[in-house]
XYZ file of C-alpha atoms in Angstrom:
271
model
C 0.000 0.000 0.000
C 3.000 2.267 0.097
C 2.612 3.177 3.765
C 5.512 5.026 5.296
C 5.853 4.648 9.042
C 7.179 7.730 10.778
C 8.397 7.296 14.346
C 6.555 9.545 16.776
C 3.970 10.668 14.246
C 0.914 8.890 12.881
C 0.708 8.411 9.152
C -2.730 9.343 7.778
C -3.940 7.180 4.901
C -6.799 8.186 2.646
C -9.621 5.703 2.882
C -9.790 5.242 -0.879
C -6.447 3.456 -0.600
C -8.665 0.558 0.472
C -11.325 1.249 -2.161
C -13.572 2.878 0.464
C -15.408 6.144 0.002
C -17.365 8.022 2.634
C -20.854 8.928 1.503
C -22.026 10.881 4.526
C -21.435 11.989 8.074
C -18.429 13.541 9.701
C -15.970 10.717 9.264
C -17.875 7.513 8.475
C -17.925 4.204 10.261
C -14.877 2.445 8.811
C -12.183 4.614 10.471
C -13.931 4.126 13.822
C -13.579 0.377 13.524
C -10.091 0.227 12.032
C -8.169 3.091 13.671
C -8.016 1.572 17.190
C -6.081 -1.320 15.646
C -3.926 0.763 13.296
C -2.847 3.231 15.992
C -0.374 0.713 17.359
C 1.469 0.943 14.031
C 1.332 4.735 14.008
C -1.205 4.783 11.179
C -4.611 6.504 10.954
C -7.244 5.857 8.288
C -8.676 9.115 6.953
C -11.733 9.367 4.664
C -11.374 10.555 1.099
C -12.380 14.206 0.742
C -15.681 14.422 -1.071
C -17.138 17.917 -1.374
C -20.416 16.734 -2.902
C -21.157 14.334 -0.084
C -21.290 14.686 3.691
C -17.551 14.533 4.423
C -15.059 17.271 3.611
C -11.473 17.407 4.790
C -10.480 19.930 7.424
C -7.287 21.439 6.021
C -8.574 21.742 2.469
C -11.864 23.253 3.605
C -10.185 25.839 5.837
C -7.831 26.844 3.019
C -10.650 27.182 0.487
C -12.784 29.167 2.936
C -9.921 31.619 3.413
C -9.448 31.922 -0.345
C -13.148 32.741 -0.661
C -13.002 35.256 2.184
C -15.595 33.300 4.152
C -15.815 31.636 7.518
C -15.735 27.853 7.394
C -19.480 27.519 8.223
C -20.367 30.088 5.542
C -18.148 28.367 2.974
C -19.648 24.952 3.707
C -23.166 26.355 3.390
C -22.189 27.803 0.021
C -20.691 24.654 -1.503
C -23.589 22.553 -0.238
C -26.152 25.126 -1.456
C -27.565 25.449 2.050
C -27.330 29.190 2.679
C -29.652 30.154 5.527
C -30.512 26.564 6.488
C -28.664 26.625 9.809
C -29.754 30.162 10.652
C -33.424 29.336 10.128
C -33.188 26.295 12.349
C -31.388 28.164 15.132
C -34.105 30.827 15.110
C -36.705 28.074 15.331
C -34.815 26.438 18.196
C -34.470 29.614 20.239
C -38.260 29.955 20.104
C -38.600 26.587 21.863
C -35.595 26.435 24.180
C -34.265 29.092 26.590
C -30.743 28.868 25.177
C -29.431 31.591 27.482
C -30.242 29.325 30.432
C -28.320 26.370 28.991
C -25.007 26.878 30.759
C -23.650 23.452 29.807
C -23.845 22.057 26.287
C -22.693 18.925 24.510
C -22.659 18.326 20.770
C -22.112 15.011 19.019
C -20.296 15.218 15.685
C -20.006 19.016 15.312
C -17.750 18.642 12.255
C -17.161 22.073 10.727
C -18.918 23.915 13.554
C -21.880 25.066 11.471
C -24.296 24.693 14.390
C -21.759 25.120 17.161
C -20.943 28.685 16.135
C -24.434 30.290 16.175
C -25.744 28.290 19.137
C -22.735 29.014 21.344
C -22.906 32.703 20.424
C -26.548 32.914 21.446
C -26.129 30.964 24.668
C -22.579 31.804 25.823
C -22.457 28.582 27.880
C -19.966 28.084 30.690
C -18.885 24.834 29.021
C -19.343 23.339 25.571
C -18.276 19.713 25.157
C -17.853 17.975 21.825
C -17.418 14.381 20.698
C -15.939 14.530 17.192
C -14.420 11.418 15.620
C -12.320 13.349 13.102
C -9.252 14.579 14.985
C -8.488 17.399 12.522
C -11.938 18.936 12.879
C -11.909 18.426 16.642
C -8.582 20.261 16.942
C -9.863 23.059 14.700
C -12.969 23.552 16.835
C -10.911 23.648 20.032
C -8.599 26.298 18.543
C -11.384 28.372 17.028
C -14.137 28.234 19.642
C -12.418 27.101 22.843
C -14.648 24.059 23.280
C -13.726 20.971 25.290
C -13.074 18.027 22.970
C -13.438 14.541 24.398
C -12.057 11.347 22.928
C -14.777 10.062 20.612
C -15.293 6.377 19.922
C -18.364 6.875 17.746
C -20.631 5.128 20.233
C -20.842 6.728 23.669
C -20.279 9.857 25.765
C -18.114 8.156 28.356
C -16.246 11.237 29.556
C -19.372 13.211 30.445
C -20.963 12.793 33.911
C -24.597 11.833 34.418
C -27.214 14.607 34.382
C -24.648 17.329 33.657
C -25.760 18.923 30.355
C -28.558 21.424 29.797
C -28.472 20.943 26.015
C -27.386 17.747 24.260
C -27.595 18.031 20.491
C -26.478 16.603 17.143
C -27.059 17.716 13.571
C -26.776 15.613 10.393
C -25.316 12.770 12.459
C -28.179 10.325 12.955
C -28.941 10.420 9.238
C -26.120 7.926 8.614
C -25.619 5.931 11.838
C -26.933 2.384 12.072
C -29.976 1.829 14.246
C -28.018 0.053 16.991
C -25.381 2.781 17.235
C -28.024 5.513 17.069
C -30.038 4.004 19.909
C -26.861 3.550 21.916
C -26.265 7.264 21.567
C -29.884 8.002 22.501
C -29.383 6.145 25.777
C -26.234 8.167 26.393
C -28.011 11.432 25.616
C -30.671 10.526 28.156
C -27.984 9.760 30.712
C -25.990 12.987 30.423
C -28.960 15.356 30.072
C -29.726 17.296 33.242
C -33.260 17.467 34.665
C -35.031 20.290 32.853
C -32.507 20.025 30.010
C -33.086 19.374 26.316
C -32.056 16.806 23.710
C -32.128 17.897 20.060
C -31.261 15.904 16.932
C -32.405 15.175 13.401
C -32.741 11.941 11.455
C -34.616 10.435 8.533
C -37.871 9.318 10.148
C -39.583 6.351 8.538
C -43.032 7.929 8.457
C -41.784 11.067 6.693
C -39.952 9.532 3.735
C -41.693 9.260 0.385
C -40.902 7.240 -2.703
C -39.550 10.276 -4.567
C -36.878 10.900 -1.935
C -35.810 7.273 -1.848
C -35.683 7.107 -5.652
C -33.446 10.187 -5.640
C -31.031 8.432 -3.272
C -31.027 5.395 -5.566
C -30.410 7.459 -8.692
C -27.530 9.283 -7.007
C -26.139 5.887 -5.951
C -26.130 7.079 -2.341
C -25.763 4.204 0.077
C -25.316 5.862 3.464
C -28.769 7.110 4.439
C -30.332 5.404 7.441
C -34.071 5.636 8.108
C -35.071 5.394 11.769
C -38.459 4.549 13.335
C -40.209 7.392 15.122
C -42.240 5.495 17.730
C -39.381 3.481 19.285
C -37.299 6.666 19.555
C -40.081 8.522 21.338
C -40.739 5.473 23.529
C -37.093 5.342 24.612
C -37.014 8.986 25.627
C -40.402 8.752 27.328
C -39.214 5.785 29.394
C -36.220 7.858 30.466
C -38.316 10.726 31.795
C -38.524 12.972 28.730
C -41.443 14.742 27.116
C -41.630 15.571 23.407
C -41.325 19.305 22.746
C -41.445 19.240 18.938
C -41.249 16.766 16.063
C -42.405 18.770 13.066
C -39.331 20.649 11.807
C -37.722 19.517 8.568
C -34.231 20.539 7.469
C -32.573 20.290 4.079
C -29.756 17.723 4.326
C -27.329 18.351 1.435
C -28.536 16.569 -1.721
C -30.511 13.998 0.219
C -33.807 15.753 0.780
C -35.025 16.585 4.273
C -34.337 15.227 7.729
C -36.720 15.640 10.650
C -35.898 17.101 14.065
C -36.951 15.620 17.376
C -36.716 17.823 20.468
C -37.147 16.402 23.964
C -37.135 17.915 27.437
C -36.136 15.947 30.518
C -38.682 16.403 33.269
C -37.308 18.255 36.295
C -36.610 16.219 39.403
C -39.423 16.460 41.912
C -38.459 18.124 45.153
């Protein structure tokens, strides 16, 4: 494969070296499975940069954003033809959630920081934790926004204490995770959310997908979209002491149509 091992520094290998291409998400599932094994050889598997899909490389994106005279979030919105999408959702969210009272926040898979930037500006939280599987993007977000980056294994929120977060959120993450991994994360979100706090995320809900959308995925030869069932998700959160705040907002998700947001509030602890 032409790998060159450098002592004291990990060698990053593009995923297409193995004939693998990432079709969506921040980093994809294959690096999560393989990198724990490769790290002992000083090697890290990195996804191929695909601007038209869900993954874009950190260094290239930052450089191109600078060339365009744009912030990274603004540049990403431009190349994905999603200008105003994030801003409209954040305005919708602030009408439902008292963001200024959310002093602790946690985001799963923040990637380029498209949602992190406007939400943290509105709320000015005392702490903002992230779990980002792509180390380049995680480092960038720490440098740019001063967030606390935890080691991400793509499955759990192990470094965050129980009932410690007033807002736990993820955007364009559960559109590509398998049902077992997604529900594992849902359990973790329930665990770390504080009483009175909120959980916010989007996904492709089974009862909101039509034939036209699915045919579009097929024609584009997209193979990463995951459709999740609404009722079991709501049942899980209900069993963990949450009430449904909203489930009617749809957001454009790059070329793949629309994802649906679910917003839950954890009932306060009775005195």
